[in-house]
Amino acid sequence: MDTKRRITILGSTGSIGTQALEVIEKLSDKFEIIGLAGGNNTDLLLEQVQKFKPKYVYSAKYDKCLGEYAKYTDSLEELCSLKNETDIILVAVSGKIGLRPTLTAIENGIDIALANKETLVMAGDIVMAKAQENGVKIIPVDSEHSAIHQCIKDINQVKKLIITASGGPFLHKNVEEMKSASIEETLNHPNWHMGKKITVDSATLMNKGLEIIEAHHLFNMDYDNIEVIIHPQSYIHSAVEYADGSVVAQIGVPSMHIPIQYAITYPERFEGIKTGSFSFVDAARFDFEKPDFEKFPSLSYAYSAGKKGGNATAILNAINEEAVFAFLDGKIKLYDIYNLIEKITPECDFIKYPTIDEITESDKHARELTKIHLQQKHVNFC
Ligand code: MG
């Protein structure tokens, strides 16, 4: 990186966004921050704007103080259309709001560091086609996909993707224990510190399900050639198997700083934040097991929605997200997330080749149906 890379961060106050700013602070001679966008945490956003001095700022909750330090933009899309001023945009917002701004950035030829998996789960076919059309690089931030990206030299020689999963807090609990799990137990992830929604998804293994779909789009791999294995220590972040049977894996301490930094400095690597060297001797054990598809049906939901294609994965994502919010609100039990998905999916209309508007509409409709079920308590509450 001879010149400073001009970067914008969508979701700068979230878990990935704050860690990205830690990386950038460490590599401050390599980056210029063009824009920061945050959600409702305006206090933190204001602090970030004062410290990192971006040219532009956007907040979901407007605060006039922000405008004193940077030019205020009206939307995430506006931040994503500054093509003469931006080299890369880190999309680290959570949920469906990542989709439209990512498409805008792609249309403007701006490279993407993608931490928002919903963008690909909802509209992977459209997003990847547009990226190719515009010569835009999409570098994954998700640790598994970053690992795969780092393992691949030539995608045409790869036979299979092997995605690892820690198994979450319920790996060795039985179904009954999982059904009666509290919010605290569910949020107690053994290896990773993440936002609440993704931590619940890790407990139900829906996060892994969404990652299967994400991997399918990013690496253009058939679902039958994407395997999930449980690796509780989270040292191997994922692997690829080549045509000749050789397996290449990416290994390291479980820290999101590494994949975040790799995505924004790619193809170069720098020392950056010290996460400590990985020690095989200290790690001592690498355990593996097959995932339990019965205890964690989310993997089957993801494979089947993925193979169906069209708007099926957007529908799955929408129902799941609403169900997770209901769980976090204390309205339903953990297993009701699965119950809601099974109940509502057949009620949604399938579209094989949806437009972006149809995907957004399907997403909205699936959420409305989920909310109606939640109000009427039509799910089989455990
Ligand atoms: Mg991940």
Short mmCIF file of N, CA, C and O in Angstrom, two decimals, residues 211-324:
data_model
loop_
_atom_site.label_atom_id
_atom_site.label_comp_id
_atom_site.label_asym_id
_atom_site.label_seq_id
_atom_site.Cartn_x
_atom_site.Cartn_y
_atom_site.Cartn_z
N GLU A 211 -23.66 -19.07 6.92
CA GLU A 211 -22.30 -19.06 6.36
C GLU A 211 -22.14 -20.04 5.19
O GLU A 211 -21.33 -19.83 4.30
N ILE A 212 -22.92 -21.12 5.22
CA ILE A 212 -22.91 -22.06 4.08
C ILE A 212 -23.38 -21.31 2.83
O ILE A 212 -22.78 -21.39 1.76
N ILE A 213 -24.47 -20.55 3.01
CA ILE A 213 -25.04 -19.80 1.88
C ILE A 213 -24.07 -18.71 1.42
O ILE A 213 -23.84 -18.52 0.22
N GLU A 214 -23.46 -18.06 2.39
CA GLU A 214 -22.47 -17.01 2.09
C GLU A 214 -21.30 -17.61 1.30
O GLU A 214 -20.86 -17.03 0.29
N ALA A 215 -20.83 -18.77 1.72
CA ALA A 215 -19.69 -19.41 1.05
C ALA A 215 -20.05 -19.82 -0.37
O ALA A 215 -19.25 -19.68 -1.30
N HIS A 216 -21.28 -20.33 -0.54
CA HIS A 216 -21.74 -20.72 -1.88
C HIS A 216 -21.61 -19.55 -2.85
O HIS A 216 -21.12 -19.71 -3.97
N HIS A 217 -22.03 -18.37 -2.42
CA HIS A 217 -21.99 -17.20 -3.31
C HIS A 217 -20.58 -16.65 -3.49
O HIS A 217 -20.16 -16.37 -4.61
N LEU A 218 -19.86 -16.52 -2.39
CA LEU A 218 -18.52 -15.92 -2.47
C LEU A 218 -17.58 -16.74 -3.36
O LEU A 218 -16.78 -16.19 -4.11
N PHE A 219 -17.68 -18.07 -3.24
CA PHE A 219 -16.70 -18.91 -3.93
C PHE A 219 -17.33 -19.74 -5.05
O PHE A 219 -16.68 -20.63 -5.61
N ASN A 220 -18.58 -19.43 -5.37
CA ASN A 220 -19.29 -20.10 -6.46
C ASN A 220 -19.18 -21.62 -6.35
O ASN A 220 -18.83 -22.31 -7.31
N MET A 221 -19.46 -22.12 -5.15
CA MET A 221 -19.30 -23.55 -4.89
C MET A 221 -20.66 -24.21 -4.70
O MET A 221 -21.53 -23.65 -4.03
N ASP A 222 -20.84 -25.40 -5.30
CA ASP A 222 -22.09 -26.14 -5.12
C ASP A 222 -22.30 -26.46 -3.64
O ASP A 222 -21.34 -26.78 -2.93
N TYR A 223 -23.55 -26.47 -3.23
CA TYR A 223 -23.84 -26.77 -1.82
C TYR A 223 -23.36 -28.16 -1.42
O TYR A 223 -22.96 -28.38 -0.28
N ASP A 224 -23.38 -29.09 -2.37
CA ASP A 224 -22.94 -30.45 -2.04
C ASP A 224 -21.45 -30.51 -1.74
O ASP A 224 -20.97 -31.50 -1.19
N ASN A 225 -20.73 -29.49 -2.15
CA ASN A 225 -19.29 -29.46 -1.90
C ASN A 225 -18.90 -28.49 -0.79
O ASN A 225 -17.76 -28.02 -0.72
N ILE A 226 -19.86 -28.17 0.05
CA ILE A 226 -19.57 -27.34 1.24
C ILE A 226 -19.90 -28.19 2.47
O ILE A 226 -21.05 -28.60 2.64
N GLU A 227 -18.88 -28.45 3.26
CA GLU A 227 -19.07 -29.31 4.43
C GLU A 227 -18.87 -28.50 5.71
O GLU A 227 -18.03 -27.61 5.76
N VAL A 228 -19.66 -28.82 6.72
CA VAL A 228 -19.48 -28.17 8.03
C VAL A 228 -18.94 -29.20 9.00
O VAL A 228 -19.46 -30.32 9.09
N ILE A 229 -17.87 -28.85 9.70
CA ILE A 229 -17.39 -29.74 10.77
C ILE A 229 -17.28 -28.93 12.07
O ILE A 229 -16.99 -27.74 12.06
N ILE A 230 -17.55 -29.63 13.17
CA ILE A 230 -17.43 -28.99 14.48
C ILE A 230 -15.97 -29.09 14.94
O ILE A 230 -15.37 -30.17 14.90
N HIS A 231 -15.45 -27.95 15.33
CA HIS A 231 -14.07 -27.87 15.85
C HIS A 231 -14.12 -26.91 17.04
O HIS A 231 -14.01 -25.70 16.87
N PRO A 232 -14.35 -27.48 18.24
CA PRO A 232 -14.67 -26.64 19.41
C PRO A 232 -13.61 -25.60 19.75
O PRO A 232 -13.93 -24.56 20.31
N GLN A 233 -12.35 -25.85 19.44
CA GLN A 233 -11.31 -24.90 19.85
C GLN A 233 -11.23 -23.65 18.96
O GLN A 233 -10.56 -22.68 19.32
N SER A 234 -11.86 -23.70 17.80
CA SER A 234 -11.85 -22.55 16.87
C SER A 234 -10.44 -22.08 16.50
O SER A 234 -10.20 -20.89 16.33
N TYR A 235 -9.51 -23.01 16.38
CA TYR A 235 -8.17 -22.63 15.91
C TYR A 235 -8.09 -22.70 14.39
O TYR A 235 -7.46 -21.87 13.75
N ILE A 236 -8.71 -23.75 13.84
CA ILE A 236 -8.78 -23.86 12.38
C ILE A 236 -10.03 -23.09 11.96
O ILE A 236 -11.14 -23.45 12.35
N HIS A 237 -9.83 -22.03 11.21
CA HIS A 237 -10.98 -21.16 10.92
C HIS A 237 -11.74 -21.58 9.69
O HIS A 237 -12.81 -21.04 9.43
N SER A 238 -11.22 -22.48 8.95
CA SER A 238 -11.85 -23.18 7.82
C SER A 238 -10.74 -23.72 6.92
O SER A 238 -9.56 -23.42 7.17
N ALA A 239 -11.13 -24.52 5.92
CA ALA A 239 -10.12 -25.17 5.08
C ALA A 239 -10.70 -25.43 3.70
O ALA A 239 -11.91 -25.35 3.49
N VAL A 240 -9.81 -25.70 2.75
CA VAL A 240 -10.28 -26.11 1.42
C VAL A 240 -9.58 -27.41 1.03
O VAL A 240 -8.43 -27.62 1.39
N GLU A 241 -10.31 -28.24 0.31
CA GLU A 241 -9.70 -29.46 -0.21
C GLU A 241 -9.52 -29.30 -1.71
O GLU A 241 -10.47 -28.95 -2.41
N TYR A 242 -8.32 -29.53 -2.18
CA TYR A 242 -8.03 -29.41 -3.61
C TYR A 242 -8.33 -30.72 -4.34
O TYR A 242 -8.52 -31.77 -3.72
N ALA A 243 -8.33 -30.64 -5.66
CA ALA A 243 -8.67 -31.79 -6.49
C ALA A 243 -7.78 -32.99 -6.20
O ALA A 243 -8.21 -34.14 -6.30
N ASP A 244 -6.52 -32.74 -5.83
CA ASP A 244 -5.59 -33.86 -5.60
C ASP A 244 -5.68 -34.41 -4.18
O ASP A 244 -4.90 -35.27 -3.79
N GLY A 245 -6.63 -33.92 -3.40
CA GLY A 245 -6.82 -34.44 -2.04
C GLY A 245 -6.06 -33.65 -0.99
O GLY A 245 -6.20 -33.91 0.21
N SER A 246 -5.24 -32.70 -1.42
CA SER A 246 -4.50 -31.89 -0.46
C SER A 246 -5.46 -30.91 0.23
O SER A 246 -6.29 -30.29 -0.43
N VAL A 247 -5.34 -30.81 1.57
CA VAL A 247 -6.21 -29.90 2.32
C VAL A 247 -5.37 -28.75 2.87
O VAL A 247 -4.34 -28.97 3.49
N VAL A 248 -5.81 -27.53 2.60
CA VAL A 248 -5.12 -26.35 3.12
C VAL A 248 -6.05 -25.66 4.11
O VAL A 248 -7.20 -25.38 3.78
N ALA A 249 -5.54 -25.45 5.31
CA ALA A 249 -6.37 -24.82 6.35
C ALA A 249 -5.73 -23.53 6.83
O ALA A 249 -4.52 -23.37 6.74
N GLN A 250 -6.54 -22.62 7.32
CA GLN A 250 -6.00 -21.39 7.91
C GLN A 250 -6.18 -21.50 9.41
O GLN A 250 -7.27 -21.82 9.92
N ILE A 251 -5.10 -21.24 10.13
CA ILE A 251 -5.07 -21.45 11.58
C ILE A 251 -4.62 -20.16 12.27
O ILE A 251 -3.79 -19.43 11.74
N GLY A 252 -5.16 -19.91 13.44
CA GLY A 252 -4.71 -18.75 14.21
C GLY A 252 -5.50 -18.64 15.49
O GLY A 252 -6.49 -19.36 15.68
N VAL A 253 -5.10 -17.71 16.35
CA VAL A 253 -5.88 -17.48 17.56
C VAL A 253 -7.23 -16.90 17.15
O VAL A 253 -7.31 -16.18 16.15
N PRO A 254 -8.30 -17.25 17.86
CA PRO A 254 -9.61 -16.72 17.45
C PRO A 254 -9.74 -15.24 17.79
O PRO A 254 -10.13 -14.88 18.89
N SER A 255 -9.35 -14.38 16.88
CA SER A 255 -9.50 -12.94 17.06
C SER A 255 -10.02 -12.36 15.76
O SER A 255 -9.47 -12.63 14.69
N MET A 256 -11.07 -11.56 15.85
CA MET A 256 -11.63 -10.95 14.63
C MET A 256 -10.72 -9.88 14.04
O MET A 256 -10.88 -9.48 12.90
N HIS A 257 -9.74 -9.41 14.84
CA HIS A 257 -8.82 -8.40 14.29
C HIS A 257 -8.12 -8.92 13.04
O HIS A 257 -7.84 -8.17 12.11
N ILE A 258 -7.80 -10.21 13.03
CA ILE A 258 -7.03 -10.77 11.90
C ILE A 258 -7.85 -10.74 10.59
O ILE A 258 -7.39 -10.17 9.60
N PRO A 259 -9.05 -11.35 10.57
CA PRO A 259 -9.81 -11.28 9.31
C PRO A 259 -10.22 -9.86 8.91
O PRO A 259 -10.29 -9.55 7.72
N ILE A 260 -10.49 -9.00 9.90
CA ILE A 260 -10.85 -7.61 9.56
C ILE A 260 -9.66 -6.94 8.88
O ILE A 260 -9.80 -6.34 7.81
N GLN A 261 -8.49 -7.08 9.48
CA GLN A 261 -7.30 -6.44 8.92
C GLN A 261 -6.96 -7.00 7.54
O GLN A 261 -6.65 -6.26 6.61
N TYR A 262 -7.06 -8.32 7.41
CA TYR A 262 -6.75 -8.96 6.12
C TYR A 262 -7.67 -8.39 5.03
O TYR A 262 -7.23 -8.11 3.91
N ALA A 263 -8.95 -8.23 5.37
CA ALA A 263 -9.92 -7.76 4.36
C ALA A 263 -9.62 -6.34 3.90
O ALA A 263 -9.79 -6.02 2.73
N ILE A 264 -9.15 -5.49 4.82
CA ILE A 264 -8.95 -4.10 4.42
C ILE A 264 -7.53 -3.80 3.93
O ILE A 264 -7.30 -2.76 3.33
N THR A 265 -6.59 -4.72 4.17
CA THR A 265 -5.23 -4.48 3.66
C THR A 265 -4.91 -5.40 2.48
O THR A 265 -3.85 -5.27 1.88
N TYR A 266 -5.80 -6.35 2.17
CA TYR A 266 -5.57 -7.33 1.11
C TYR A 266 -5.10 -6.66 -0.18
O TYR A 266 -5.65 -5.62 -0.54
N PRO A 267 -4.11 -7.17 -0.88
CA PRO A 267 -3.45 -8.46 -0.65
C PRO A 267 -2.22 -8.38 0.26
O PRO A 267 -1.51 -9.37 0.40
N GLU A 268 -2.02 -7.22 0.89
CA GLU A 268 -0.83 -7.12 1.75
C GLU A 268 -1.15 -7.52 3.19
O GLU A 268 -2.31 -7.54 3.59
N ARG A 269 -0.08 -7.82 3.93
CA ARG A 269 -0.23 -8.16 5.35
C ARG A 269 0.73 -7.32 6.16
O ARG A 269 1.86 -7.08 5.74
N PHE A 270 0.27 -6.88 7.32
CA PHE A 270 1.11 -6.06 8.21
C PHE A 270 1.01 -6.60 9.63
O PHE A 270 0.11 -7.37 9.94
N GLU A 271 1.92 -6.12 10.47
CA GLU A 271 1.91 -6.62 11.84
C GLU A 271 0.62 -6.22 12.57
O GLU A 271 -0.01 -7.04 13.20
N GLY A 272 0.22 -4.98 12.46
CA GLY A 272 -1.06 -4.55 13.03
C GLY A 272 -1.20 -4.83 14.51
O GLY A 272 -0.23 -4.76 15.27
N ILE A 273 -2.42 -5.17 14.91
CA ILE A 273 -2.68 -5.44 16.33
C ILE A 273 -2.08 -6.79 16.70
O ILE A 273 -2.27 -7.77 16.00
N LYS A 274 -1.39 -6.81 17.82
CA LYS A 274 -0.74 -8.07 18.22
C LYS A 274 -1.77 -9.00 18.86
O LYS A 274 -2.34 -8.69 19.90
N THR A 275 -2.01 -10.11 18.17
CA THR A 275 -2.96 -11.06 18.73
C THR A 275 -2.20 -12.21 19.39
O THR A 275 -2.78 -13.14 19.89
N GLY A 276 -0.87 -12.13 19.35
CA GLY A 276 -0.06 -13.21 19.92
C GLY A 276 0.15 -14.28 18.87
O GLY A 276 -0.72 -14.51 18.03
N SER A 277 1.32 -14.92 18.90
CA SER A 277 1.60 -15.98 17.93
C SER A 277 0.80 -17.22 18.30
O SER A 277 0.56 -17.49 19.47
N PHE A 278 0.42 -17.94 17.29
CA PHE A 278 -0.28 -19.19 17.55
C PHE A 278 0.75 -20.26 17.93
O PHE A 278 1.77 -20.41 17.26
N SER A 279 0.48 -20.97 19.00
CA SER A 279 1.39 -22.04 19.42
C SER A 279 0.69 -23.40 19.31
O SER A 279 -0.29 -23.65 20.00
N PHE A 280 1.22 -24.24 18.43
CA PHE A 280 0.65 -25.58 18.30
C PHE A 280 0.80 -26.35 19.61
O PHE A 280 -0.08 -27.11 20.00
N VAL A 281 1.93 -26.12 20.29
CA VAL A 281 2.18 -26.87 21.53
C VAL A 281 1.19 -26.45 22.61
O VAL A 281 0.61 -27.29 23.30
N ASP A 282 0.96 -25.12 22.73
CA ASP A 282 -0.02 -24.67 23.73
C ASP A 282 -1.43 -25.12 23.38
O ASP A 282 -2.22 -25.45 24.24
N ALA A 283 -1.73 -25.08 22.08
CA ALA A 283 -3.06 -25.51 21.66
C ALA A 283 -3.26 -26.98 21.97
O ALA A 283 -4.32 -27.40 22.41
N ALA A 284 -2.22 -27.75 21.74
CA ALA A 284 -2.16 -29.17 22.10
C ALA A 284 -3.22 -30.04 21.42
O ALA A 284 -2.90 -31.07 20.85
N ARG A 285 -4.48 -29.64 21.48
CA ARG A 285 -5.53 -30.51 20.93
C ARG A 285 -6.36 -29.82 19.87
O ARG A 285 -6.76 -28.67 20.04
N PHE A 286 -6.62 -30.54 18.82
CA PHE A 286 -7.58 -30.10 17.81
C PHE A 286 -8.64 -31.19 17.76
O PHE A 286 -8.36 -32.30 17.35
N ASP A 287 -9.84 -30.89 18.23
CA ASP A 287 -10.91 -31.90 18.18
C ASP A 287 -11.87 -31.60 17.04
O ASP A 287 -12.06 -30.43 16.67
N PHE A 288 -12.45 -32.65 16.53
CA PHE A 288 -13.42 -32.49 15.43
C PHE A 288 -14.58 -33.46 15.63
O PHE A 288 -14.38 -34.56 16.13
N GLU A 289 -15.74 -33.04 15.22
CA GLU A 289 -16.85 -33.98 15.18
C GLU A 289 -17.86 -33.53 14.12
O GLU A 289 -17.82 -32.39 13.65
N LYS A 290 -18.73 -34.47 13.77
CA LYS A 290 -19.78 -34.13 12.80
C LYS A 290 -20.86 -33.31 13.49
O LYS A 290 -21.20 -33.60 14.63
N PRO A 291 -21.44 -32.34 12.80
CA PRO A 291 -22.55 -31.62 13.44
C PRO A 291 -23.79 -32.50 13.57
O PRO A 291 -24.01 -33.39 12.75
N ASP A 292 -24.56 -32.27 14.63
CA ASP A 292 -25.79 -33.01 14.86
C ASP A 292 -26.94 -32.27 14.16
O ASP A 292 -27.44 -31.26 14.65
N PHE A 293 -27.33 -32.81 13.00
CA PHE A 293 -28.36 -32.14 12.20
C PHE A 293 -29.74 -32.20 12.84
O PHE A 293 -30.61 -31.42 12.51
N GLU A 294 -29.93 -33.14 13.77
CA GLU A 294 -31.24 -33.23 14.42
C GLU A 294 -31.37 -32.22 15.54
O GLU A 294 -32.40 -31.57 15.70
N LYS A 295 -30.30 -32.09 16.31
CA LYS A 295 -30.33 -31.12 17.41
C LYS A 295 -30.28 -29.68 16.86
O LYS A 295 -30.86 -28.77 17.43
N PHE A 296 -29.56 -29.52 15.76
CA PHE A 296 -29.41 -28.19 15.15
C PHE A 296 -29.98 -28.20 13.73
O PHE A 296 -29.22 -28.24 12.75
N PRO A 297 -31.31 -28.20 13.58
CA PRO A 297 -31.90 -28.32 12.24
C PRO A 297 -31.59 -27.14 11.31
O PRO A 297 -31.83 -27.22 10.11
N SER A 298 -31.03 -26.06 11.87
CA SER A 298 -30.74 -24.88 11.04
C SER A 298 -29.82 -25.21 9.86
O SER A 298 -29.91 -24.59 8.80
N LEU A 299 -28.94 -26.19 10.05
CA LEU A 299 -28.05 -26.54 8.93
C LEU A 299 -28.86 -27.11 7.76
O LEU A 299 -28.63 -26.76 6.61
N SER A 300 -29.83 -27.96 8.07
CA SER A 300 -30.68 -28.51 7.00
C SER A 300 -31.53 -27.41 6.36
O SER A 300 -31.72 -27.40 5.14
N TYR A 301 -32.01 -26.48 7.19
CA TYR A 301 -32.80 -25.37 6.62
C TYR A 301 -31.95 -24.61 5.60
O TYR A 301 -32.42 -24.21 4.55
N ALA A 302 -30.70 -24.38 5.98
CA ALA A 302 -29.83 -23.58 5.10
C ALA A 302 -29.50 -24.32 3.81
O ALA A 302 -29.56 -23.74 2.72
N TYR A 303 -29.16 -25.59 3.92
CA TYR A 303 -28.86 -26.36 2.70
C TYR A 303 -30.09 -26.39 1.80
O TYR A 303 -30.00 -26.22 0.59
N SER A 304 -31.25 -26.63 2.39
CA SER A 304 -32.42 -26.77 1.53
C SER A 304 -32.84 -25.43 0.92
O SER A 304 -33.16 -25.36 -0.27
N ALA A 305 -32.78 -24.35 1.70
CA ALA A 305 -33.10 -23.03 1.12
C ALA A 305 -32.07 -22.65 0.07
O ALA A 305 -32.41 -22.13 -0.99
N GLY A 306 -30.82 -22.94 0.36
CA GLY A 306 -29.74 -22.61 -0.59
C GLY A 306 -29.91 -23.34 -1.91
O GLY A 306 -29.81 -22.74 -2.99
N LYS A 307 -30.22 -24.62 -1.84
CA LYS A 307 -30.39 -25.39 -3.08
C LYS A 307 -31.63 -24.95 -3.84
O LYS A 307 -31.66 -24.99 -5.07
N LYS A 308 -32.64 -24.53 -3.11
CA LYS A 308 -33.85 -24.03 -3.76
C LYS A 308 -33.55 -22.71 -4.48
O LYS A 308 -34.05 -22.45 -5.57
N GLY A 309 -32.72 -21.90 -3.86
CA GLY A 309 -32.30 -20.64 -4.48
C GLY A 309 -33.39 -19.58 -4.45
O GLY A 309 -34.27 -19.61 -3.59
N GLY A 310 -33.34 -18.66 -5.43
CA GLY A 310 -34.33 -17.59 -5.50
C GLY A 310 -34.41 -16.79 -4.21
O GLY A 310 -33.38 -16.41 -3.64
N ASN A 311 -35.67 -16.57 -3.74
CA ASN A 311 -35.84 -15.77 -2.52
C ASN A 311 -35.88 -16.64 -1.26
O ASN A 311 -36.13 -16.13 -0.17
N ALA A 312 -35.62 -17.96 -1.41
CA ALA A 312 -35.77 -18.87 -0.26
C ALA A 312 -34.82 -18.53 0.89
O ALA A 312 -35.20 -18.61 2.06
N THR A 313 -33.60 -18.13 0.55
CA THR A 313 -32.65 -17.83 1.63
C THR A 313 -32.97 -16.50 2.31
O THR A 313 -32.74 -16.34 3.50
N ALA A 314 -33.54 -15.57 1.53
CA ALA A 314 -33.96 -14.29 2.13
C ALA A 314 -35.09 -14.54 3.11
O ALA A 314 -35.15 -13.93 4.19
N ILE A 315 -35.99 -15.44 2.75
CA ILE A 315 -37.12 -15.78 3.62
C ILE A 315 -36.61 -16.43 4.92
O ILE A 315 -37.00 -16.06 6.02
N LEU A 316 -35.71 -17.38 4.77
CA LEU A 316 -35.12 -18.06 5.93
C LEU A 316 -34.48 -17.03 6.87
O LEU A 316 -34.70 -17.04 8.08
N ASN A 317 -33.70 -16.15 6.28
CA ASN A 317 -33.00 -15.12 7.06
C ASN A 317 -33.98 -14.22 7.81
O ASN A 317 -33.78 -13.91 8.98
N ALA A 318 -35.05 -13.83 7.12
CA ALA A 318 -36.02 -12.90 7.71
C ALA A 318 -36.75 -13.53 8.89
O ALA A 318 -36.87 -12.93 9.96
N ILE A 319 -37.23 -14.75 8.72
CA ILE A 319 -37.96 -15.42 9.80
C ILE A 319 -37.02 -15.62 10.99
O ILE A 319 -37.37 -15.35 12.14
N ASN A 320 -35.81 -16.08 10.68
CA ASN A 320 -34.84 -16.32 11.75
C ASN A 320 -34.56 -15.04 12.54
O ASN A 320 -34.57 -15.05 13.76
N GLU A 321 -34.34 -13.95 11.82
CA GLU A 321 -33.98 -12.71 12.51
C GLU A 321 -35.10 -12.24 13.43
O GLU A 321 -34.86 -11.87 14.58
N GLU A 322 -36.33 -12.28 12.93
CA GLU A 322 -37.46 -11.87 13.78
C GLU A 322 -37.59 -12.79 14.99
O GLU A 322 -37.90 -12.35 16.09
N ALA A 323 -37.37 -14.09 14.76
CA ALA A 323 -37.48 -15.06 15.85
C ALA A 323 -36.38 -14.81 16.89
O ALA A 323 -36.63 -14.88 18.10
N VAL A 324 -35.17 -14.49 16.42
CA VAL A 324 -34.07 -14.22 17.35
C VAL A 324 -34.38 -12.98 18.20
O VAL A 324 -34.18 -12.98 19.41
#
